Amino acid sequence: MSFVSEFNSLPAPSLAERSLAANAGVVRDSLAKSKLSLADFANLISPAAAELLEHLGRRAHAMTQQRFGKVIRLFAPLYLSNECINNCQYCGFSRDNPILRVTLSLDEVKREAAELRSQGFRNLLLVAGEHPKFVSNNYLRECIAALHAEWPGLSLEVGPMETEDYRPLVAAGADGLVVYQETYDRKVYAEMHTAGPKRNFDWRLETPERAYAAGFRRLGISPLYGLADWRYEAICVAAHADYLLRNCWKAQLTISLPRLRPCAGEFQPLTHMSDRDLAQLVCALRLMFPDVGLVLSTREPAKLRDGLLPLGITMMSAGSHTEPGGYTGAGRKKLHQTVRGRIVPAGSSEWALVGRASSRAESDVPEASDGSSVASPHQKQATAATGQFEIADGRSSQEVADLIRRLGYEPVWKDWDAALTA
Ligand code: SF4
């Protein structure tokens, strides 16, 4: 039985209602338990529990230190391609967005990875849109094989696949798979995903199980907060995590906490989740799942990331770019638009203009190591592919590592499980 069966009988809407109606008494009862149920979790994310946020924070902080010590693992996303055949209303890479696109060659991928390695990273998340023509399974396998020797931690965030298609990627050296369900609300999911294979909600929901069957030993899940009610999403992701811990127990599980960020297409969040809600959710997830990794990306601003870190975060990205070639300028000579799977010149795209094409200023784009020419500022041509979304914490990886040390934690650049088994 897959999680889809459990999900279909999950009383998530009534648990979300129960959460809204919870009082301080039931919150305290839940806090007194050594093992929490999903109903207890709903109590901990309630408005009543928000009144006890300081207490929740102290408990979550102590539990995190007890289970994980004073370390924060760092990782970097490496975007391979921003080609995509799906239309996801909230994503800059949606196929109908007239953005600047590129798929990095193997050499360009190696160049990006070398830059991240020189910064200290040993844990990499390879990200790509879903486009079989540009991002084939073979291309992914070659990228993984090319990086495996130097990267003890290699995870993927790419279009979902069949178990049999995942196996060669695991054999090539990938050990982690991240897949956001985006929203656990079927109705909102159908409205958000208007074209492409991603429309299949159940297929996506079962992805972590297929990945586990193929041999991935690190699994990452999450909704994207800002599409449906955050309490409903949190209850569903908690149920999903609980299922995976029971059924995919050899894998190390992480839960991410992404909130929607501005992107091409200028989609506005449908629901609001405040900073305080996010802090409460970090605490509740930690108390519910003492050993699960909690991941916070550069979607959140620096000050908030610094404040959330001690509550239960165990893993952070740093110095991130969400455009392919963002770390070195790789691929800049191949920028184009893609229309119905065909590459067309980028000139007519509004995203070809500097200022729209990248969250970075043009002057920030480093020179290509091959000495390739760059459009002059007078030409106003963009020199970078379009990013998936705008990041909010623009600090360099070293600045983030320094901050982690100042907070009394040790930044760990390598995934420790992989290090132990290497
Ligand atoms: S969210 Fe993923 S699948 Fe959807 S458009 Fe963006 S890259 Fe493509």
Tab-separated table of N, CA, C and O and ligand atoms in Angstrom, residues 79 81-95 101 127-130 157 159-160 182 193 198 204 224 388, ligand 1:
chain	number	residue	atom	x	y	z
A	79	TYR	N	21.920	24.377	-10.584
A	79	TYR	CA	20.881	24.265	-11.607
A	79	TYR	C	21.507	23.825	-12.936
A	79	TYR	O	22.362	24.524	-13.477
A	81	SER	N	19.568	22.957	-15.733
A	81	SER	CA	18.740	23.393	-16.862
A	81	SER	C	17.483	24.073	-16.341
A	81	SER	O	16.941	23.679	-15.308
A	82	ASN	N	17.019	25.099	-17.069
A	82	ASN	CA	15.714	25.690	-16.713
A	82	ASN	C	14.682	25.444	-17.812
A	82	ASN	O	13.708	26.171	-17.932
A	83	GLU	N	14.915	24.391	-18.613
A	83	GLU	CA	13.907	23.963	-19.586
A	83	GLU	C	12.826	23.174	-18.844
A	83	GLU	O	13.144	22.415	-17.929
A	84	CYS	N	11.581	23.351	-19.246
A	84	CYS	CA	10.524	22.572	-18.582
A	84	CYS	C	9.318	22.404	-19.491
A	84	CYS	O	8.977	23.312	-20.247
A	85	ILE	N	8.685	21.237	-19.408
A	85	ILE	CA	7.480	20.992	-20.213
A	85	ILE	C	6.213	21.190	-19.395
A	85	ILE	O	5.112	21.032	-19.901
A	86	ASN	N	6.374	21.510	-18.114
A	86	ASN	CA	5.189	21.715	-17.271
A	86	ASN	C	4.847	23.197	-17.180
A	86	ASN	O	5.721	24.052	-17.322
A	87	ASN	N	3.593	23.451	-16.904
A	87	ASN	CA	3.174	24.796	-16.532
A	87	ASN	C	2.746	24.759	-15.077
A	87	ASN	O	1.692	24.207	-14.747
A	88	CYS	N	3.576	25.313	-14.220
A	88	CYS	CA	3.229	25.434	-12.808
A	88	CYS	C	3.085	26.937	-12.564
A	88	CYS	O	4.057	27.685	-12.749
A	89	GLN	N	1.897	27.355	-12.199
A	89	GLN	CA	1.581	28.795	-12.152
A	89	GLN	C	2.581	29.606	-11.339
A	89	GLN	O	2.811	30.775	-11.608
A	90	TYR	N	3.173	28.989	-10.323
A	90	TYR	CA	4.004	29.703	-9.344
A	90	TYR	C	5.491	29.652	-9.696
A	90	TYR	O	6.313	30.164	-8.934
A	91	CYS	N	5.864	29.039	-10.824
A	91	CYS	CA	7.292	28.805	-11.082
A	91	CYS	C	7.779	29.571	-12.308
A	91	CYS	O	7.151	29.530	-13.376
A	92	GLY	N	8.921	30.224	-12.165
A	92	GLY	CA	9.511	30.990	-13.251
A	92	GLY	C	9.895	30.141	-14.449
A	92	GLY	O	9.996	30.641	-15.574
A	93	PHE	N	10.124	28.856	-14.255
A	93	PHE	CA	10.560	27.988	-15.348
A	93	PHE	C	9.396	27.441	-16.188
A	93	PHE	O	9.621	26.705	-17.147
A	94	SER	N	8.166	27.767	-15.813
A	94	SER	CA	7.000	27.250	-16.543
A	94	SER	C	7.186	27.377	-18.049
A	94	SER	O	7.706	28.390	-18.528
A	95	ARG	N	6.733	26.391	-18.764
A	95	ARG	CA	7.059	26.307	-20.206
A	95	ARG	C	6.550	27.504	-20.997
A	95	ARG	O	7.129	27.864	-22.018
A	101	ARG	N	16.558	30.625	-21.427
A	101	ARG	CA	16.781	29.242	-20.981
A	101	ARG	C	18.135	28.736	-21.447
A	101	ARG	O	18.688	29.188	-22.446
A	127	VAL	N	19.667	20.412	-9.666
A	127	VAL	CA	18.279	20.798	-9.921
A	127	VAL	C	18.082	20.995	-11.423
A	127	VAL	O	18.942	21.575	-12.096
A	128	ALA	N	16.956	20.537	-11.921
A	128	ALA	CA	16.632	20.775	-13.338
A	128	ALA	C	15.131	20.777	-13.513
A	128	ALA	O	14.401	20.108	-12.779
A	129	GLY	N	14.652	21.549	-14.489
A	129	GLY	CA	13.259	21.463	-14.878
A	129	GLY	C	13.015	20.095	-15.522
A	129	GLY	O	13.953	19.318	-15.749
A	130	GLU	N	11.759	19.837	-15.845
A	130	GLU	CA	11.404	18.528	-16.405
A	130	GLU	C	11.257	18.675	-17.920
A	130	GLU	O	10.304	19.296	-18.389
A	157	GLU	N	16.995	17.060	-7.601
A	157	GLU	CA	15.638	17.609	-7.582
A	157	GLU	C	15.256	17.818	-9.038
A	157	GLU	O	15.535	18.856	-9.636
A	159	GLY	N	12.544	16.072	-12.492
A	159	GLY	CA	11.230	15.498	-12.752
A	159	GLY	C	11.131	14.067	-12.245
A	159	GLY	O	12.081	13.291	-12.397
A	160	PRO	N	9.991	13.701	-11.618
A	160	PRO	CA	9.824	12.340	-11.099
A	160	PRO	C	9.989	11.273	-12.177
A	160	PRO	O	9.677	11.508	-13.349
A	182	GLU	N	4.452	20.301	-3.577
A	182	GLU	CA	3.970	21.662	-3.879
A	182	GLU	C	2.726	21.984	-3.059
A	182	GLU	O	2.745	22.908	-2.265
A	193	HIS	N	-1.328	23.353	-11.735
A	193	HIS	CA	-0.562	22.589	-12.726
A	193	HIS	C	-1.435	22.378	-13.958
A	193	HIS	O	-2.208	21.430	-14.021
A	198	LYS	N	3.249	16.790	-14.770
A	198	LYS	CA	3.139	17.082	-13.341
A	198	LYS	C	1.684	17.174	-12.885
A	198	LYS	O	1.403	17.214	-11.689
A	204	ARG	N	3.153	11.998	-8.405
A	204	ARG	CA	4.143	12.793	-7.680
A	204	ARG	C	4.195	12.377	-6.205
A	204	ARG	O	5.263	12.270	-5.616
A	224	LEU	N	4.922	23.578	-0.833
A	224	LEU	CA	5.407	24.933	-1.084
A	224	LEU	C	4.385	25.859	-0.414
A	224	LEU	O	3.240	25.960	-0.874
A	388	GLN	N	14.909	30.534	-11.189
A	388	GLN	CA	13.601	29.951	-10.878
A	388	GLN	C	12.788	30.895	-9.999
A	388	GLN	O	11.586	31.019	-10.139
B	1	SF4	S1	8.081	23.790	-10.551
B	1	SF4	FE1	9.380	22.286	-11.588
B	1	SF4	S2	8.002	21.283	-12.997
B	1	SF4	FE2	6.999	23.201	-12.447
B	1	SF4	S3	7.606	24.664	-14.025
B	1	SF4	FE3	9.057	24.819	-12.314
B	1	SF4	S4	10.751	23.497	-12.895
B	1	SF4	FE4	9.004	22.919	-14.150
